GROMACS .gro file of C-alpha atoms in nm:
model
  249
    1UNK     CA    1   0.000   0.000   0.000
    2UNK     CA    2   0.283   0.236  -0.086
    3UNK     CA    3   0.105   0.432  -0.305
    4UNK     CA    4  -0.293   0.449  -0.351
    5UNK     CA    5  -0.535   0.616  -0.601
    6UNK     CA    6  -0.507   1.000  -0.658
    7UNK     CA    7  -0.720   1.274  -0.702
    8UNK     CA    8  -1.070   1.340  -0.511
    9UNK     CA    9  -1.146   1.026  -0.235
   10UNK     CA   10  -1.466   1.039  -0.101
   11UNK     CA   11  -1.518   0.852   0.250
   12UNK     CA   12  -1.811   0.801   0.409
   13UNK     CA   13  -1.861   0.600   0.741
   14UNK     CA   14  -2.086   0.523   1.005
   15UNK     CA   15  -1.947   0.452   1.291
   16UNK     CA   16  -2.159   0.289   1.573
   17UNK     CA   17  -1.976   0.295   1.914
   18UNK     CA   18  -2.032   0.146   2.273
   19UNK     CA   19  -1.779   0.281   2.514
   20UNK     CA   20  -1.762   0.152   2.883
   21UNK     CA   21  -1.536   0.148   3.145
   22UNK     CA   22  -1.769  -0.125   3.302
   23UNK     CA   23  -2.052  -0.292   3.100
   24UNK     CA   24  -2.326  -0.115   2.993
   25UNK     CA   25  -2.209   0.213   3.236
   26UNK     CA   26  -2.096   0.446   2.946
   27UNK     CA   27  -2.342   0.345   2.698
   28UNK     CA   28  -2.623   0.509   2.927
   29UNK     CA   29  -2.397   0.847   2.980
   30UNK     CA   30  -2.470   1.119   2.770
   31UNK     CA   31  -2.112   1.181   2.542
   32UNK     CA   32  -1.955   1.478   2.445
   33UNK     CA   33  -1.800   1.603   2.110
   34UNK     CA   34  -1.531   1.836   2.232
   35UNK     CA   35  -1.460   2.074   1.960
   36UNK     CA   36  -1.065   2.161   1.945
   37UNK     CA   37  -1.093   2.552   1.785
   38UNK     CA   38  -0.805   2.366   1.497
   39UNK     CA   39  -1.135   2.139   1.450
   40UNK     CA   40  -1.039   1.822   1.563
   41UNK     CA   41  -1.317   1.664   1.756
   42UNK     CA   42  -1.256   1.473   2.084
   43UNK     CA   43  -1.540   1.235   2.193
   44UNK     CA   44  -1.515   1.172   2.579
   45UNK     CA   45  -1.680   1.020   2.858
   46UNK     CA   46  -1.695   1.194   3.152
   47UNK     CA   47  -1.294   1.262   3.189
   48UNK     CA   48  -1.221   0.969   2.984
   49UNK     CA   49  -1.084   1.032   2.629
   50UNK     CA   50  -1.306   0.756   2.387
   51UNK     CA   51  -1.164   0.904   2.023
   52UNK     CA   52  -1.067   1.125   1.844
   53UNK     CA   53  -1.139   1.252   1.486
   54UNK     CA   54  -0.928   1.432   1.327
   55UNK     CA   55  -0.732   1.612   0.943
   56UNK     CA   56  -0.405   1.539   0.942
   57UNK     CA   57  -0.078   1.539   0.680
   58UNK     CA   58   0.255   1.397   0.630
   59UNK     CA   59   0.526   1.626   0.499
   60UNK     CA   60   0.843   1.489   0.269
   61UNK     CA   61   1.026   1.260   0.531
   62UNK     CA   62   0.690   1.150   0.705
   63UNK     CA   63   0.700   1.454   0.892
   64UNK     CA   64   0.393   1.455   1.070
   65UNK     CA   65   0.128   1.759   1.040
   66UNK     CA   66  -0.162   1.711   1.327
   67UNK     CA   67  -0.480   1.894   1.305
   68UNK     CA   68  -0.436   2.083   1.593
   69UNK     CA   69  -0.144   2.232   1.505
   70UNK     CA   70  -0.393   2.409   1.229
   71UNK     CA   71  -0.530   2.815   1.269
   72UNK     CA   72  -0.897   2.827   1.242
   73UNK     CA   73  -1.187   3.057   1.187
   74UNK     CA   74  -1.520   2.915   1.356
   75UNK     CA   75  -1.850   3.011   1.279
   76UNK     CA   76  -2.204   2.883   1.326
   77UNK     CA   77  -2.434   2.714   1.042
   78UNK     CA   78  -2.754   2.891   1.005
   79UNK     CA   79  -3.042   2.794   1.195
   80UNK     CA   80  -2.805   2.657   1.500
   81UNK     CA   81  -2.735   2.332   1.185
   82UNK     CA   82  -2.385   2.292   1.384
   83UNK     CA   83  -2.002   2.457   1.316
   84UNK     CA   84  -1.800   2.554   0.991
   85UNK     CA   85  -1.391   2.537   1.040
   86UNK     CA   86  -1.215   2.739   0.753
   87UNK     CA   87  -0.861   2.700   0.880
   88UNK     CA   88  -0.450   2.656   0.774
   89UNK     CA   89  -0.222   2.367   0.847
   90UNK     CA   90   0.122   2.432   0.807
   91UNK     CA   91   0.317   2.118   0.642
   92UNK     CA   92   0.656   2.071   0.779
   93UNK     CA   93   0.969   2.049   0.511
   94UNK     CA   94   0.784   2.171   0.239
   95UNK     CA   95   0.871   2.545   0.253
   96UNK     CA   96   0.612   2.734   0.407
   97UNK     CA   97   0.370   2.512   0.225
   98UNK     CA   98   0.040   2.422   0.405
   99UNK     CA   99  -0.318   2.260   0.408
  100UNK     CA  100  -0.654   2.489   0.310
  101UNK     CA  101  -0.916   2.341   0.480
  102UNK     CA  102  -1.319   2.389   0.503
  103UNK     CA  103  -1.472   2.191   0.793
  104UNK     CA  104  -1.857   2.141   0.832
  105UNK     CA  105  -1.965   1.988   1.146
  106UNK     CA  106  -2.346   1.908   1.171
  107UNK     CA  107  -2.454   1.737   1.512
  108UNK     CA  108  -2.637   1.434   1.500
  109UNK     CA  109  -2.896   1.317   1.828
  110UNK     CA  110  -2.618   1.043   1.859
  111UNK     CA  111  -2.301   1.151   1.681
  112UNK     CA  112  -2.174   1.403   1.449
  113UNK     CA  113  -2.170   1.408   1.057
  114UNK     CA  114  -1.787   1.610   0.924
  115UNK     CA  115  -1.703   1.711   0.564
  116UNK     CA  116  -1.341   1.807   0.484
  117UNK     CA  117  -1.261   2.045   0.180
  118UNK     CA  118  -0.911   2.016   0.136
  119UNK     CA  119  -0.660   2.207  -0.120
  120UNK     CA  120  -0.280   2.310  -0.058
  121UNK     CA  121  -0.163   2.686  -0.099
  122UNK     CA  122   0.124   2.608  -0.303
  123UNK     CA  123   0.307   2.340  -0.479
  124UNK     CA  124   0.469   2.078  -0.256
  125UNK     CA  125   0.555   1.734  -0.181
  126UNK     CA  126   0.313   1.508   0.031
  127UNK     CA  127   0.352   1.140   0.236
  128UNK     CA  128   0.036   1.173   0.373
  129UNK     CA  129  -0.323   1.318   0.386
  130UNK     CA  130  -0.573   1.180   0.585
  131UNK     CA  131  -0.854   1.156   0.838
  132UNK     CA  132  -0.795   0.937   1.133
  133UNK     CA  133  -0.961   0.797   1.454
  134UNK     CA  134  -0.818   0.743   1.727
  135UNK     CA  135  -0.862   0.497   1.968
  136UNK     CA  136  -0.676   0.500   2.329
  137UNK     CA  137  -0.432   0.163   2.367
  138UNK     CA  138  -0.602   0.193   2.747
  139UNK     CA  139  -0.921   0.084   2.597
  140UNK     CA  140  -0.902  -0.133   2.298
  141UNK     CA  141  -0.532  -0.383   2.342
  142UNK     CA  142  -0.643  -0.682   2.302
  143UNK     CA  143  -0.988  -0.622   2.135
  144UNK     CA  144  -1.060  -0.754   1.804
  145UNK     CA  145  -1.139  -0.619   1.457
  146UNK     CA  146  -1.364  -0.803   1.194
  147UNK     CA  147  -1.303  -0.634   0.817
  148UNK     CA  148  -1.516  -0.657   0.567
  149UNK     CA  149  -1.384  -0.636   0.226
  150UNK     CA  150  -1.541  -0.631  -0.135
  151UNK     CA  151  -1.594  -0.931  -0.297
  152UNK     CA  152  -1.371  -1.133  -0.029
  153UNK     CA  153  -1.405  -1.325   0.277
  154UNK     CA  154  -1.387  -1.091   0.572
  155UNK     CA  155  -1.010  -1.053   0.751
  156UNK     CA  156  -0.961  -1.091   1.119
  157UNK     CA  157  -0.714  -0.876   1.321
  158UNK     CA  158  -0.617  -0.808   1.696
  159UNK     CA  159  -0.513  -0.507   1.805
  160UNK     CA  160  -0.184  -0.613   2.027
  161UNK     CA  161  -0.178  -0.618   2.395
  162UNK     CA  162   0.171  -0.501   2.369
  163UNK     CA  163   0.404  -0.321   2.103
  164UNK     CA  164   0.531  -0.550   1.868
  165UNK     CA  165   0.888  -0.481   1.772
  166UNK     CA  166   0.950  -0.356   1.404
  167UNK     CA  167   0.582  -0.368   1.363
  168UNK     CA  168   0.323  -0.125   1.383
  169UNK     CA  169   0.072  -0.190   1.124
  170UNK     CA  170  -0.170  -0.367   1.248
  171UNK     CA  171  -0.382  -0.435   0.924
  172UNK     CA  172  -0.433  -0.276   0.587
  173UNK     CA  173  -0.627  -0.321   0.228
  174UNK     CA  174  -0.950  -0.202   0.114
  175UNK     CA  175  -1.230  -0.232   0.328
  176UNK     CA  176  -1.569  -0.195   0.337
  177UNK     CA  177  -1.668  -0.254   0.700
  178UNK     CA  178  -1.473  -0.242   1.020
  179UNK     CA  179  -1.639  -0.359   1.363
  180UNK     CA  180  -1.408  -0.321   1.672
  181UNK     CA  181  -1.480  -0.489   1.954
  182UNK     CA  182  -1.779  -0.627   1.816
  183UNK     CA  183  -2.073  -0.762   2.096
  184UNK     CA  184  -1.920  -0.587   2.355
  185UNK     CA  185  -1.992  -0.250   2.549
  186UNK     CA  186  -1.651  -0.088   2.334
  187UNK     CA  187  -1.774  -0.192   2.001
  188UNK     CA  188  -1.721   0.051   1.664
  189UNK     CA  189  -1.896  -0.031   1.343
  190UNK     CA  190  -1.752   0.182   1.050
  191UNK     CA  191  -1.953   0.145   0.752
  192UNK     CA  192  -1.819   0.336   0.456
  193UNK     CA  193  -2.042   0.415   0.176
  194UNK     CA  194  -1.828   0.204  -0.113
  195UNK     CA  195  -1.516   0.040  -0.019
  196UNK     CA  196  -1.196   0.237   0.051
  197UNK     CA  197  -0.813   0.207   0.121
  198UNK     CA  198  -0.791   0.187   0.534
  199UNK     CA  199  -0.498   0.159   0.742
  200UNK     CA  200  -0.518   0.019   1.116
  201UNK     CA  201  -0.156   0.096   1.267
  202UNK     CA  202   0.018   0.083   1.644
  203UNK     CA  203   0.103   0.439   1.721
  204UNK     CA  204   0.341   0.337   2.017
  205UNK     CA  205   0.629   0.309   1.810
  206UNK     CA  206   0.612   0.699   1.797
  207UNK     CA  207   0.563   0.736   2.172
  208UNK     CA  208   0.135   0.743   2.114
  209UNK     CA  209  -0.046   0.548   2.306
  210UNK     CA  210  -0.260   0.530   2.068
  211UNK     CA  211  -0.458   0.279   1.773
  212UNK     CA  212  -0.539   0.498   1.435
  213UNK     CA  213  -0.802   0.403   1.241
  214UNK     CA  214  -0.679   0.592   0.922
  215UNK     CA  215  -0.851   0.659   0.575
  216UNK     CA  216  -0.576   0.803   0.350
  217UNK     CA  217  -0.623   1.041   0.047
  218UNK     CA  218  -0.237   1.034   0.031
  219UNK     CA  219  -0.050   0.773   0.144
  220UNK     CA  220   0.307   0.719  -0.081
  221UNK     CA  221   0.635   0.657  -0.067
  222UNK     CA  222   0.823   0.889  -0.177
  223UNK     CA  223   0.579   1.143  -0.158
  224UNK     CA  224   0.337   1.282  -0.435
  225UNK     CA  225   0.330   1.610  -0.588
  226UNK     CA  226   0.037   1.807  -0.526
  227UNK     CA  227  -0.061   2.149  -0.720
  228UNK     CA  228  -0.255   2.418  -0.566
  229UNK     CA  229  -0.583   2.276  -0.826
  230UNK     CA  230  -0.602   1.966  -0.629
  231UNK     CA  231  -0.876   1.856  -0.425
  232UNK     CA  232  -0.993   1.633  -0.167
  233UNK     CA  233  -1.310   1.551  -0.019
  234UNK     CA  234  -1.368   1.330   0.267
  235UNK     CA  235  -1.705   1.324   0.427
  236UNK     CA  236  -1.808   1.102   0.735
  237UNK     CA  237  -2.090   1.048   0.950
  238UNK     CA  238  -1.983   0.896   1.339
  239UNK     CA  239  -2.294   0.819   1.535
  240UNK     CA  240  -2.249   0.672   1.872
  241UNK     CA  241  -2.500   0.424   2.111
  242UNK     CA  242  -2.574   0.713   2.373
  243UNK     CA  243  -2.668   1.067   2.318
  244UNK     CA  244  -2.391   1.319   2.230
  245UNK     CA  245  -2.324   1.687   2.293
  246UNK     CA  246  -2.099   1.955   2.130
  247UNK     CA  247  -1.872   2.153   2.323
  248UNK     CA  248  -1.686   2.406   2.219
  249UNK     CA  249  -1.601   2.655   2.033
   0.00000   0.00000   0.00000
C-alpha cells in the first residue's frame, strides 16, 4: 500500500460505538463532542478520552502535520445546523507550504456528521493526507477487529496487547466494514459508503499510546506532488450508542 489512487477520495462512514469502562455504564452516559478551535473533535466520557477525529498530513520525510497544530476561523451554520472550520495547516519540510481546509460539522442526536474540503496553498511534496480515529491503547489492546472487504471473505485482526517490535501496522487493504470490539460494550462499526483504502496501525512506536483508524487520500512513498488545483473531499458520518453533545467553540 505504498502508493494508492489519486485525485478526489470520497469517504463516508458510520461509525456505531459502545464505550464503557464497566458494562453497559458508558453506553447510558450522555457523550460529548469536544470541539478543538483547529477542528479536531474529541469524543469523551466523563474525563475519559473515547476518540478522536481528526485532518491530518505527512510532509516529505513523514514529517507529521496534526490537526491541531492548524489556525482556524469558527462560525455557526444557520439555523443553530452545527459549526463551519475554515482554517491553515502548516506542512513541515515543504517550505512554508500548508493545508486549506473547510470543515462542516453538523450534530447528530447520537453523533456528528464532518465534511473536509481540502486544497494546498502552493506546490509541494506530500507522504500523507488523511482523516484518522483514534482509539486510546487503554481501551481497545487486546480487542478484536472483523473487516469486511469487497468481494472477499472478511479478515480478522487483533489489536496487540503489547508493542510488537519492528511492527506497527496492524492491518491494511481495502475495506468496506470495520467492527471493533464487536458484541461488547466498546464496540465501533464503520460502515463506509463504497469500499476504501484503510490503514489500522500501532502508534506506540512513535511514543502514542494510541490505535489509528486511518482513511488516506495520500498515502506514498516517496511522496506525491500536489498542485494548488487539487482537491480532496472526505465526508463522514460517526454516530455513537448514547446521546452526544458539542462543546466548544
Amino acid at each position: 500500500m505504498d502508493r494508492l489512487r489519486a485525485g478526489t477520495i470520497v469517504v463516508s462512514l458510520v461509525a456505531a460505538v459502545l464505550l464503557g469502562a464497566a458494562p453497559g455504564l458508558w453506553a447510558q452516559e450522555t457523550l460529548s463532542a469536544k470541539l478543538d478551535p483547529s477542528g479536531m473533535v474529541r469524543v469523551v466520557a466523563g474525563d475519559v478520552e473515547l476518540a478522536t477525529i481528526q485532518l491530518n498530513a505527512h510532509g516529505p520525510g513523514w514529517q507529521y502535520a496534526p490537526q491541531v497544530s492548524a489556525t482556524a476561523r469558527v462560525s455557526d451554520l444557520p439555523d443553530q445546523a452545527g459549526k463551519q472550520f475554515v482554517g491553515t495547516l502548516p506542512v513541515p519540510n515543504t517550505d512554508g507550504g500548508a493545508l486549506e481546509f473547510t470543515e462542516t460539522l453538523r450534530p447528530l442526536p447520537q453523533g456528528v456528521r464532518l465534511e473536509y474540503e481540502v486544497g494546498v496553498t502552493q506546490a509541494m511534496k506530500l507522504n500523507g493526507l488523511q482523516v484518522s480515529i483514534c482509539l486510546p491503547v487503554a481501551q481497545y489492546a487486546g480487542k478484536e477487529l472483523v473487516i469486511a472487504r469487497p468481494d472477499s471473505d472478511p479478515r480478522v485482526a487483533t489489536l496487540p496487547q503489547e508493542q510488537r517490535e519492528n511492527t506497527f501496522q496492524v492491518w491494511g487493504g481495502e475495506g468496506a466494514k470495520i467492527e471493533v470490539a464487536k458484541g461488547t460494550d466498546q464496540a465501533i462499526t464503520i460502515e463506509l459508503r463504497a469500499a476504501a483504502d484503510v490503514v489500522i496501525q500501532d502508534l506506540r512506536q512513535w511514543d502514542q499510546p494510541t490505535f489509528e483508524i486511518r482513511f488516506p487520500a495520500i498515502m506514498e512513498a516517496p511522496a506525491r506532488e500536489v498542485a494548488v488545483e487539487d482537491r480532496f473531499h472526505l465526508d463522514l458520518t460517526v454516530t455513537f450508542a448514547a446521546p452526544v453533545q458539542l462543546a466548544g467553540p
